[in-house]
Every structure is written in structure tokens, then in C-alpha cells.
Short mmCIF file of C-alpha atoms in Angstrom, two decimals:
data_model
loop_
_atom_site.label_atom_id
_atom_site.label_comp_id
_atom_site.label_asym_id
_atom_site.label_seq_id
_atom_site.Cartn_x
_atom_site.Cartn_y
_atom_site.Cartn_z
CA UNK A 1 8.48 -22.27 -28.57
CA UNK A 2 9.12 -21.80 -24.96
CA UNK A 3 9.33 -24.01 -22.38
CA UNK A 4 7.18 -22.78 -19.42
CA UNK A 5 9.28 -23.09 -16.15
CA UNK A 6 7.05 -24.79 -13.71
CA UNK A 7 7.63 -22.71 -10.49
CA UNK A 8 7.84 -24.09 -7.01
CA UNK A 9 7.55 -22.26 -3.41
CA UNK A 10 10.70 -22.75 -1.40
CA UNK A 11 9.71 -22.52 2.48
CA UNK A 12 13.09 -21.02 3.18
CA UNK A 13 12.26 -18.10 0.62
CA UNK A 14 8.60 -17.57 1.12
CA UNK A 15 9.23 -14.93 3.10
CA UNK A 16 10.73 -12.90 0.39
CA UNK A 17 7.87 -14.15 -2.35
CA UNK A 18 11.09 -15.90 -4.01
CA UNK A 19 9.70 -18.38 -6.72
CA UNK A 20 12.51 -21.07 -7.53
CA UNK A 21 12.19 -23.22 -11.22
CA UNK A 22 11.23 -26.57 -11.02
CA UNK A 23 14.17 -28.57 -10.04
CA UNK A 24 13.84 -31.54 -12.55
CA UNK A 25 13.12 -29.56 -15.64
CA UNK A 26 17.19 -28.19 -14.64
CA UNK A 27 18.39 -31.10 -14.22
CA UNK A 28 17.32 -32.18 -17.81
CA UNK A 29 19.97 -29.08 -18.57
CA UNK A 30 23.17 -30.22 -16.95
CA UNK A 31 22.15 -28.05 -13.86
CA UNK A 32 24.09 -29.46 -11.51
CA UNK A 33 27.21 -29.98 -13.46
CA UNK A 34 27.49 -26.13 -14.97
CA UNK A 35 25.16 -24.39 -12.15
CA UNK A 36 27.26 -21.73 -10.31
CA UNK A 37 24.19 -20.77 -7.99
CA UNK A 38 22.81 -17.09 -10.15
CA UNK A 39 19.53 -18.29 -10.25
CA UNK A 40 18.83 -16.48 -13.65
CA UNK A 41 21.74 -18.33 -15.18
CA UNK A 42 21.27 -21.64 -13.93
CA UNK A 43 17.59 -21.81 -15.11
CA UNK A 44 19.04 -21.31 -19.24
CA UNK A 45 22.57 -21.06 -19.43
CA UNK A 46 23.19 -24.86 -19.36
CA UNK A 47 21.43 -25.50 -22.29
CA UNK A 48 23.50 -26.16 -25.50
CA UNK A 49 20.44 -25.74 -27.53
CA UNK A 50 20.19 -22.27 -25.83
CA UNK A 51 19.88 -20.93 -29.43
CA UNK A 52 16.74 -22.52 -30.52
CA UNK A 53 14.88 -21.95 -27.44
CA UNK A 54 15.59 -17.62 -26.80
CA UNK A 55 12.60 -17.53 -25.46
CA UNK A 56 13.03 -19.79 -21.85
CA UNK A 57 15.22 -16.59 -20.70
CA UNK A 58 11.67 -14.81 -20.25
CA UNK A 59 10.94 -17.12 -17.29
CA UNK A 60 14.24 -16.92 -16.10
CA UNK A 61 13.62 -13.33 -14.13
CA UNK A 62 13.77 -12.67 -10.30
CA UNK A 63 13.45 -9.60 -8.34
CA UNK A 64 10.51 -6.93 -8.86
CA UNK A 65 10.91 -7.29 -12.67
CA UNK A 66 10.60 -10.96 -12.80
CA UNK A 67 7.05 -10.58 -14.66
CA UNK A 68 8.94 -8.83 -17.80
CA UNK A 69 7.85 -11.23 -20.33
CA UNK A 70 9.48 -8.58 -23.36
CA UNK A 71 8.48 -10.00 -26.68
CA UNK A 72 7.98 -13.52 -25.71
CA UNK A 73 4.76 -13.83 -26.62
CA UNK A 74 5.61 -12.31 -30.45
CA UNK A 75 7.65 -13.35 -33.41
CA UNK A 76 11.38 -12.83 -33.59
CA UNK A 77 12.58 -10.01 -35.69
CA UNK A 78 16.40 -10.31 -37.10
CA UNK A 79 18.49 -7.10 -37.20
CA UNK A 80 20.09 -6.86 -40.59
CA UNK A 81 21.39 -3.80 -40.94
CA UNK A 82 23.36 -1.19 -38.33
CA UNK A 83 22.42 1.61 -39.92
CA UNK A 84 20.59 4.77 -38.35
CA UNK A 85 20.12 6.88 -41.35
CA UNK A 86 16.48 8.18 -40.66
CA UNK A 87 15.19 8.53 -36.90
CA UNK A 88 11.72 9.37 -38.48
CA UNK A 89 11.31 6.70 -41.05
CA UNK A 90 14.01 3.91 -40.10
CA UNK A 91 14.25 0.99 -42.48
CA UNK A 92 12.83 -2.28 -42.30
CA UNK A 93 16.22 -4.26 -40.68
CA UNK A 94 17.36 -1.95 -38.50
CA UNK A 95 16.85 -1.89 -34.76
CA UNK A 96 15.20 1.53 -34.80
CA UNK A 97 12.42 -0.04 -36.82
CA UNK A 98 12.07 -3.17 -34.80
CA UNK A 99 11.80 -1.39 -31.28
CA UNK A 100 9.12 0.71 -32.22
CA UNK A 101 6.54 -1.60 -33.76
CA UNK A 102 3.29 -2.11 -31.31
CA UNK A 103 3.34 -6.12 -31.62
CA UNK A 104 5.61 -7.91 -29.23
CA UNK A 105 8.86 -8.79 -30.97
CA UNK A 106 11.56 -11.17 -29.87
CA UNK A 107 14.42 -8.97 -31.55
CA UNK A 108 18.25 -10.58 -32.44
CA UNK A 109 20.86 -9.81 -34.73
CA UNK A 110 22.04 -11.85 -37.75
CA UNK A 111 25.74 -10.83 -37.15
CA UNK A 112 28.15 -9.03 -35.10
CA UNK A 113 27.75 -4.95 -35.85
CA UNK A 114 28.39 -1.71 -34.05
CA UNK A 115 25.43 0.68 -34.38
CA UNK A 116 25.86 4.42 -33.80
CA UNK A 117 22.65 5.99 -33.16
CA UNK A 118 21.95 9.33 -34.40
CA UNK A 119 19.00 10.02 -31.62
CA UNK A 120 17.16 8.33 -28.51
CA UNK A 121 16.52 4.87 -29.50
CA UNK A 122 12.52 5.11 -28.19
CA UNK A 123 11.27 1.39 -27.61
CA UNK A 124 8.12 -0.04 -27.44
CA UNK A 125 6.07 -2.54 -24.91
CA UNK A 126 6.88 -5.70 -25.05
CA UNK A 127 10.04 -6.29 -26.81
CA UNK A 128 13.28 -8.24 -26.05
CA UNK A 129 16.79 -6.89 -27.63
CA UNK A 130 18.50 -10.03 -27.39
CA UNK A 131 22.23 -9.64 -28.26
CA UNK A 132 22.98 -13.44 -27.35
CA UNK A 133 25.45 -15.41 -29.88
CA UNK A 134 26.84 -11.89 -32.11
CA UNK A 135 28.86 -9.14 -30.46
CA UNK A 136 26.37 -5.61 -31.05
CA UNK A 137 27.47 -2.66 -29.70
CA UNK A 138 25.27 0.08 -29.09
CA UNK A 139 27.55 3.01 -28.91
CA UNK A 140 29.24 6.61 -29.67
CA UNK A 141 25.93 8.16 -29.96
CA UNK A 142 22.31 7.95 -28.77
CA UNK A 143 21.15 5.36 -26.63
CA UNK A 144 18.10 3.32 -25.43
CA UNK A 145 15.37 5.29 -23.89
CA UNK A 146 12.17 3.31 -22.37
CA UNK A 147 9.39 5.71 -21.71
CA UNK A 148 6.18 5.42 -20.51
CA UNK A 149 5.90 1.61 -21.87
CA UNK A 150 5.73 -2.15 -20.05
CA UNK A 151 7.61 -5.17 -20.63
CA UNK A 152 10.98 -4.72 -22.06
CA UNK A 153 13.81 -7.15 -21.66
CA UNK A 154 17.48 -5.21 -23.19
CA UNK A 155 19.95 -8.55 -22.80
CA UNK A 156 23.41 -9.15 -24.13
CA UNK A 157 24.90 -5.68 -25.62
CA UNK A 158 27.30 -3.56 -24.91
CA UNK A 159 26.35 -0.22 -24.45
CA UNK A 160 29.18 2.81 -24.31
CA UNK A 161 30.19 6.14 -24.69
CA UNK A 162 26.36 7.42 -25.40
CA UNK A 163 26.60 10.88 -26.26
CA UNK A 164 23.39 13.71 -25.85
CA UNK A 165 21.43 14.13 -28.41
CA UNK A 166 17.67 15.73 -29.50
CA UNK A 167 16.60 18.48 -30.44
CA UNK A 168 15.21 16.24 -32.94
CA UNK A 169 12.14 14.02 -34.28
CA UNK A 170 11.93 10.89 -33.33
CA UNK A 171 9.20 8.03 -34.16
CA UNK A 172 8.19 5.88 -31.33
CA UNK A 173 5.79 3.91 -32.87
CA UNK A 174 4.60 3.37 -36.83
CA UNK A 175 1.65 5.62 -36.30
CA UNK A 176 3.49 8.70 -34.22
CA UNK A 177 6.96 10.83 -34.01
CA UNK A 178 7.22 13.67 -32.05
CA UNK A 179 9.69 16.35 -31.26
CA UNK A 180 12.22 14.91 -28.72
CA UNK A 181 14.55 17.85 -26.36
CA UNK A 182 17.78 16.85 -25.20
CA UNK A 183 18.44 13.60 -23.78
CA UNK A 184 21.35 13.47 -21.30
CA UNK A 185 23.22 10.41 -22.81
CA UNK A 186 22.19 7.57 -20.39
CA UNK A 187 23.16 3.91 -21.63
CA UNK A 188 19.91 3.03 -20.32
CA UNK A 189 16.79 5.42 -19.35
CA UNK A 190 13.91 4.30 -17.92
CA UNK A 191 11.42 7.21 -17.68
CA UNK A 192 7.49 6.50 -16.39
CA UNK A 193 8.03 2.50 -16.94
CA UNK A 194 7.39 -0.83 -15.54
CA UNK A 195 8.15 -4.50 -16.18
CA UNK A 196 11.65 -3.90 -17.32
CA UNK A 197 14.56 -6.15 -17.06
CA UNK A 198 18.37 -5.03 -17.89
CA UNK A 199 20.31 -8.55 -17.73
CA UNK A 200 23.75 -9.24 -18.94
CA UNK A 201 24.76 -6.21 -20.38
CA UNK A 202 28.30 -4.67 -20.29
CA UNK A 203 28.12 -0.61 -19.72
CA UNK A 204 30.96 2.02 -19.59
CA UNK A 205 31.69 5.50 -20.18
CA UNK A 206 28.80 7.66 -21.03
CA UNK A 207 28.19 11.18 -20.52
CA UNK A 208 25.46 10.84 -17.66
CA UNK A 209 24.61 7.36 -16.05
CA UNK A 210 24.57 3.94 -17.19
CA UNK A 211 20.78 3.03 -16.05
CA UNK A 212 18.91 5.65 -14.63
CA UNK A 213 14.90 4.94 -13.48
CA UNK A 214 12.94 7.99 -13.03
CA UNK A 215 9.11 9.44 -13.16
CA UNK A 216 7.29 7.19 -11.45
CA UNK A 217 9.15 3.64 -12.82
CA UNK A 218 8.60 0.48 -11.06
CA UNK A 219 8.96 -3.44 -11.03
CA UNK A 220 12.68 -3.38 -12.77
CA UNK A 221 15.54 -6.06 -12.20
CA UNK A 222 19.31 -4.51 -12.74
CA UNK A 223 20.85 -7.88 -13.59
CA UNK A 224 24.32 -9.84 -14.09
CA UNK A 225 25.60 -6.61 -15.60
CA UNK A 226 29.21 -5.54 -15.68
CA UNK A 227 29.43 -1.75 -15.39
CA UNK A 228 32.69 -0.14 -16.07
CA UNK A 229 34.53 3.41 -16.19
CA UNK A 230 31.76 5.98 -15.83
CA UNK A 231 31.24 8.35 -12.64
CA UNK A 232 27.51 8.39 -12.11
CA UNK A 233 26.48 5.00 -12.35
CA UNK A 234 23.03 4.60 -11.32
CA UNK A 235 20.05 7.00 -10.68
CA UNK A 236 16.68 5.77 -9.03
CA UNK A 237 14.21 8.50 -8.80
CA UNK A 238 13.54 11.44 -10.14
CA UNK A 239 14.12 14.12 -7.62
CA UNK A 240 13.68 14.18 -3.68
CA UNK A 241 10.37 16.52 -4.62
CA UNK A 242 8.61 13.49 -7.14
CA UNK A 243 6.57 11.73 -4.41
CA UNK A 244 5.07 9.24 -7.27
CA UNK A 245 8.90 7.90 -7.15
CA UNK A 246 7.77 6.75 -3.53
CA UNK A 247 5.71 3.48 -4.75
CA UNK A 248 9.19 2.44 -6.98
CA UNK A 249 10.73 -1.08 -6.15
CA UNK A 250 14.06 -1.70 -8.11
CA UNK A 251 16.07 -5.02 -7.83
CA UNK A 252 19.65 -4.79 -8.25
CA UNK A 253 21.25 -8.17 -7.85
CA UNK A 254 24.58 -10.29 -9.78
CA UNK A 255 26.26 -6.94 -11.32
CA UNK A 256 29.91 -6.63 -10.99
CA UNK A 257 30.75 -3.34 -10.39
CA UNK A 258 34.08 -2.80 -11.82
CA UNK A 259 36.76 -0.59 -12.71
CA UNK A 260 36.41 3.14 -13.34
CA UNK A 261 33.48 4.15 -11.26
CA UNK A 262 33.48 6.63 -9.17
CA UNK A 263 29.80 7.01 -7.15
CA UNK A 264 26.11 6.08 -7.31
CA UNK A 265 25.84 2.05 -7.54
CA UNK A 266 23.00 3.53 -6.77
CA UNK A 267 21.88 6.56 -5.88
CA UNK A 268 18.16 6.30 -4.63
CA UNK A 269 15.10 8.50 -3.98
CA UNK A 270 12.00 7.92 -2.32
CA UNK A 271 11.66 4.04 -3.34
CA UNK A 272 12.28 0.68 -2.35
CA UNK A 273 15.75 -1.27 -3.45
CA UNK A 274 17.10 -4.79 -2.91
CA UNK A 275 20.42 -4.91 -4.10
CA UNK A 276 21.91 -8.12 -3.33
CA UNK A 277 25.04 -10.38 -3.82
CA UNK A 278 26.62 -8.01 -6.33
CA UNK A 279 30.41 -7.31 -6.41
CA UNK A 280 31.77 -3.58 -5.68
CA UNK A 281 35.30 -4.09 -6.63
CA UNK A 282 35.70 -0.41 -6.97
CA UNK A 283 34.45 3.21 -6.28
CA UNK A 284 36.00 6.47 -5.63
CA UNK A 285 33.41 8.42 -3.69
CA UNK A 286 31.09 5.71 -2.28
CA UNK A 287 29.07 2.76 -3.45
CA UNK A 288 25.66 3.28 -2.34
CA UNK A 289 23.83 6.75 -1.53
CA UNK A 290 19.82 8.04 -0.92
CA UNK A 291 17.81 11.09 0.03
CA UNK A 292 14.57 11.76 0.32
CA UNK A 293 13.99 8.55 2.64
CA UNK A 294 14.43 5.78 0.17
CA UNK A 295 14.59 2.33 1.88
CA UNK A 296 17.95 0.53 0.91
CA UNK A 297 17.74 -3.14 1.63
CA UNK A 298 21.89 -4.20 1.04
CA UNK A 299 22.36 -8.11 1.28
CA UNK A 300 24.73 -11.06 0.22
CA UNK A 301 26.74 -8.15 -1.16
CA UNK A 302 30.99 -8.02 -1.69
CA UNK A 303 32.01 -4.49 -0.74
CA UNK A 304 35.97 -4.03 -1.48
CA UNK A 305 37.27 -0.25 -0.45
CA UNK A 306 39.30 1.59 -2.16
CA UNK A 307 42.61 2.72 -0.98
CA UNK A 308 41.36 5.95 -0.06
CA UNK A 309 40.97 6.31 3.65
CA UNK A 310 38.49 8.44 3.14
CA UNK A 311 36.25 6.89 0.96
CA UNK A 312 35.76 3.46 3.01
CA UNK A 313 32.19 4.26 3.73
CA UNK A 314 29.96 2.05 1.45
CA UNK A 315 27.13 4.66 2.18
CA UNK A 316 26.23 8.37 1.15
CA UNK A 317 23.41 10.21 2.52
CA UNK A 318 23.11 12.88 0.04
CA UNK A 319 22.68 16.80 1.10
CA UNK A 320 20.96 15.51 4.31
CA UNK A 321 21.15 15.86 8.20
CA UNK A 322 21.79 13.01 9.99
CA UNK A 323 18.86 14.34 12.41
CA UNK A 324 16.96 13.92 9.26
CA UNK A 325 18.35 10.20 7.94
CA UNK A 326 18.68 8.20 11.21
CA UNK A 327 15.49 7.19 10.85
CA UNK A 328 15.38 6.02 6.69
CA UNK A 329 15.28 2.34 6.90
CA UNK A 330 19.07 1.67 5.51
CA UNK A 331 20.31 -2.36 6.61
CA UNK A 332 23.23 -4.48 5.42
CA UNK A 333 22.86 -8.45 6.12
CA UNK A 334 25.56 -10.39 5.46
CA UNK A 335 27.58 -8.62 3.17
CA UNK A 336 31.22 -9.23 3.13
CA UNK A 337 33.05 -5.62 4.11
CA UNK A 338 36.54 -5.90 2.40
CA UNK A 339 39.94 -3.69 2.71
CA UNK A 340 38.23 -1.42 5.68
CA UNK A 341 34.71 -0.85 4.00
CA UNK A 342 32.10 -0.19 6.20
CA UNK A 343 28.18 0.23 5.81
CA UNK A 344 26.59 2.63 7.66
CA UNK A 345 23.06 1.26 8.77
CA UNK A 346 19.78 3.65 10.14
CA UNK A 347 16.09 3.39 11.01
CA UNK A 348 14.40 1.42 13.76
CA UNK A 349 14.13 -1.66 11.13
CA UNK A 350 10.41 -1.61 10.06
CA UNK A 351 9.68 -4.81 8.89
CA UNK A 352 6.82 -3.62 6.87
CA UNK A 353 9.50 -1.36 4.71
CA UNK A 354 11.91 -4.39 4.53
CA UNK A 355 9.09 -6.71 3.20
CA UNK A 356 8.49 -4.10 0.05
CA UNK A 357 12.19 -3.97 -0.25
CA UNK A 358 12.62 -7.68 -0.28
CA UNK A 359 12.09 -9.28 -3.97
CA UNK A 360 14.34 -12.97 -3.74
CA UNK A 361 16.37 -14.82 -0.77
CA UNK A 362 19.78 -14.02 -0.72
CA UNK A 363 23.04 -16.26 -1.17
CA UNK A 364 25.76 -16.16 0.70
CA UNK A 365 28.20 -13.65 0.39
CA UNK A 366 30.58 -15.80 -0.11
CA UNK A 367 29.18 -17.14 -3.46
CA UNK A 368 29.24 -13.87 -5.33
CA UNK A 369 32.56 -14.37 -6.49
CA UNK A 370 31.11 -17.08 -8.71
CA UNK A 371 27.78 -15.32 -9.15
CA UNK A 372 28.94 -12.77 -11.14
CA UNK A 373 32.19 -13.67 -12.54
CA UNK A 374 30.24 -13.60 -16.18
CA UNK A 375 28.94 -10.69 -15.57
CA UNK A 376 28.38 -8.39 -18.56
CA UNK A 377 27.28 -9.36 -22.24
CA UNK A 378 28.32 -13.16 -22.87
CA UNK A 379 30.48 -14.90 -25.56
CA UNK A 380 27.57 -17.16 -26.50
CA UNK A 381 28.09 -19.77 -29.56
CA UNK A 382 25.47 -21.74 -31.00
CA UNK A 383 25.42 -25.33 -29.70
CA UNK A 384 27.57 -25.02 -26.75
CA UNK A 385 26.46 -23.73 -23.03
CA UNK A 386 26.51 -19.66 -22.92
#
């Protein structure tokens, strides 16, 4: 069912092992007439047939989770039914008992629904949630954990006001449930994973971050996402003592963040981030903060201040001496500094810690406005472009 995107090496991106989709297969799709330079969007959004072809978005992915192929390689699975009624035995229907099957599944919903969750929402490898063409919203309850598992895609919901839960069983697959503690009440929690891709969503207001990527989780993209009225936005690493957090490489790239926030877009440990052309419209506190010598790799991006005069600094080094951070490899290149921001740059520049912080060429800053003005989950119909 899918169309394979033939992949080309652009010399001008080579450098940053940036693969770009074969030029005429987009032109077939109106590319150049609906194209507003997001690379993800512009390789499936300009399809009208979008609908009958889900499965091309799996070769749409850039940045260190590009190789998330979720459930393309499995049957799709339709969502009938919202309900949550058993976390232990869910029914056939519901999304509890399509994430946790071990085949890959290609899951989307028959209609719009809101589904509360009574506990951690545990999925399996190799799925795709694929919200596209209904309105689902994931929220006042549990959210989506992804733990210890490989290639998941979440696309296309909006996920708010998760609450804690546990204390509880839980199945994670058809053959096992276990006892599950408390979960903090992340959107989206990423705990000992790779190969996972967050694209399009639209997260606000829950009671600890939005995504968080801990215990040793690597190869992720943060994507197109519009993330909204929550204080603790982002959370990459574990803790500045969980060294296995040092081989992590996280790709943060088209988000808008919006309204409401207040700090950590993101906060990083140990790892290696390239967060690139995203819009920081607001933030209280700061935008971007690190300990533990995580190297922060800031390009293309659109950093507007707040009013605050003292919270103009786009950086936070977090509980550290500066004798201690001047030399963690923090750069900004050609991000637009708005309204009196200012990014506060250290280390000597070690190329070799750029390179494993580089995951896709940057655009200009001056094209984020267009970027990411969809950011967030998207009013798709059936038949027309998303």
C-alpha cells in the first residue's frame, strides 16, 4: 500500500546525513503549488488521496527518528469504541487493545471520540496511532507511556490534562500484565525506547511534562507539534547521575511553542539534541536548559522574549557553575533572537559533538513562520490536501 519514497543525497546536506525525497515523485503531489518548505509535510500533505495511502507518512520522517517505520509494515486496526473499562482485559475496538498487540498495526479511528483513560496507556513495537481525518482526544486521565519498545509513530491527537495514575495492573501485551506504580501524568513518556516519532500532535496542560525521554531512549523526532499551557514542557534524560542517557540523540524540529508555558522546551541531560527551526512564541522562565553536559545544537530557530526583563535569556544551565558549563558544547546558528532574547553559547565548538548533534540541514529562520504555522493535530478531510 505504500509508496516507497525514493531518497536522494543533497550535497548541500550531506554533511548533516540529511536524506531529501525524490523530487519528481512530489511533484506528482502538487509539491510545488501547496509545499511550504517542512520537509515532513511537503513529502504527504499535498496529496488529496492522503486517506487511502496512511501509510507514505512512514517515509516521511527526518531527524534521529526518521527510521520509525510504526506499524507500516502491519494491517490497519480501526478504533471503534472510546471506552477504557478494563486496563487488564480491554475490548476488542478500543485503543487499549490495539496498542498492545505484538504484530505491527497501522491504528485509526472510525470517528471523532474523546477517550479518558483509566491507567498508563502501555504500547507496543511497531505501531502507528494515527488520528488523521477524526478529532480523538486523549485526555483527563492516563496517558501514553512507551517503554522499553521500538518503532512507534503517535500522529494527529490531542493529548491534555493527563492526570497520575497506577497503583494498578496494566496489560502490555496479550500474553502479560503486570503491576504498574505511579505514573507522573506525562502526555507522552518515553522510558528505555528507540525509533519513536511524536508528529503533529497538539499538547497542553498536564500534571508533569508533555514528552518526556528518559532511561536510556534514543533515535526520537519531536515533530510539527503545537504545545500549549503547561509549565514543564519537555524532559530529556533521566537524571544528571544516568550515564546510559549519554549515547541519547533527540530531534526537535517544526513545533510551535505556544501560549502558557513556562520552562523546559527542553530541558536536557547528558545527550545529544538538534532542535531546529521551531517557534518559541512564549516562555516565562526560559526556553532551553541542560546539566550534566548535554550538547544542545539550536538552529533555524524563532526565539520571541517575553516581556519580562528578566527572563530574556533563551538558555538555563540548571544547578551548575559556570566554571563547570563553559565548556558543554551549547551553539545557536542562525536563529532569529526577537523582543531582546538572547542565547547564551559555551564550549570550544567540537565538531565531533556537533556532528552527533546534527540529524537534517536547517532552513532559514526566516521560513519558520510558515513551517510551523499548522503545527499541532490537523483538520484533515478525506479527499482534500491535509
Amino acid at each position: 500500500m505504500t509508496k516507497v519514497c525514493v531518497v536522494k543525497f543533497n550535497k548541500l546536506n550531506e554533511k548533516n546525513g540529511r536524506n531529501i525525497r525524490n523530487m519528481t515523485e512530489r511533484r506528482k503531489l502538487g509539491f510545488f503549488s501547496c509545499g511550504t518548505g517542512n520537509p515532513i509535510d511537503d513529502c504527504w500533505r499535498c496529496d488529496p488521496n492522503w486517506q487511502k495511502n496512511r501509510k507514505r507518512l512512514a517515509d516521511c520522517g527526518i531527524g534521529f527518528g526518521r527510521n520509525a517505520i510504526g506499524g507500516r509494515d502491519g494491517r490497519f486496526y480501526v478504533v471503534t469504541d472510546p471506552n477504557d473499562d478494563d486496563p487488564v482485559n480491554p475490548k476488542p475496538g478500543t485503543l487499549r487493545h490495539a496498542v498492545i498487540q505484538e504484530q505491527p498495526l497501522w491504528i485509526v479511528f472510525k470517528r471523532d471520540m474523546v477517550i479518558k483513560l483509566k491507567q498508563e496507556l502501555l504500547v507496543n513495537s511497531f505501531k502507528t496511532i494515527d488520528g488523521r481525518g477524526v478529532n480523538v482526544h486523549i485526555a483527563n486521565g492516563a496517558c501514553i507511556t512507551i517503554q522499553y519498545v521500538t518503532n512507534v509513530i503517535v500522529h494527529g491527537l490531542h493529548i491534555h490534562d493527563c492526570k497520575p495514575t497506577g497503583n494498578a495492573m496494566v496489560r502490555s501485551s496479550p500474553t502479560h500484565f503486570g503491576w504498574r506504580t505511579m505514573a507522573d501524568g506525562d502526555a507522552i513518556s518515553i522510558f528505555g525506547s528507540s525509533h519513536v516519532w511524536v508528529d503533529h500532535n497538539s499538547l497542553s496542560n498536564c500534571a508533569d511534562g508533555l514528552v518526556d525521554a528518559v532511561m536510556g531512549s534514543t533515535a526520537i523526532t519531536i515533530s510539527n507539534n503545537h504545545l500549549t499551557h503547561h509549565n514543564e514542557v519537555m524532559l530529556l534524560g533521566h537524571s544528571d547521575s544516568y550515564t546510559r542517557d549519554k549515547q541519547m540523540q533527540v530531534t526537535i524540529a517544526y513545533n510551535h511553542f505556544g501560549e502558557g508555558l513556562i520552562q523546559r522546551m527542553p530541558r536536557c541531560r547528558h545527550g545529544y539534541f538538534h532542535v531546529v527551526n521551531n517557534d518559541y512564541t512564549h516562555w516565562e522562565m526560559y526556553a532551553i536548559g541542560g546539566s550534566a553536559n548535554p550538547t544542545i545544537n539550536s538552529q533555524g530557530n524563532r526565539y520571541a522574549a517575553p516581556r519580562n526583563p528578566f527572563a530574556k535569556e533563551v538558555t538555563k544551565r540548571v544547578d551548575t557553575a559556570e566554571s563547570h558549563w563553559k565548556s558543554w558544547n551549547w551553539r545557536s546558528e542562525g536563529d532569529l533572537l526577537l523582543n531582546g532574547a538572547y542565547f547564551t553559547p559555551s564550549g570550544a565548538g567540537a565538531s565531533a559533538s556537533y556532528a552527533r548533534a546534527s540529524s537534517l540541514g536547517a532552513k532559514s529562520s526566516s521560513m519558520v513562520g510558515s513551517m510551523t504555522s499548522n503545527a499541532g493535530a490537523l483538520p484533515c478531510r478525506r479527499g482534500r490536501q491535509c
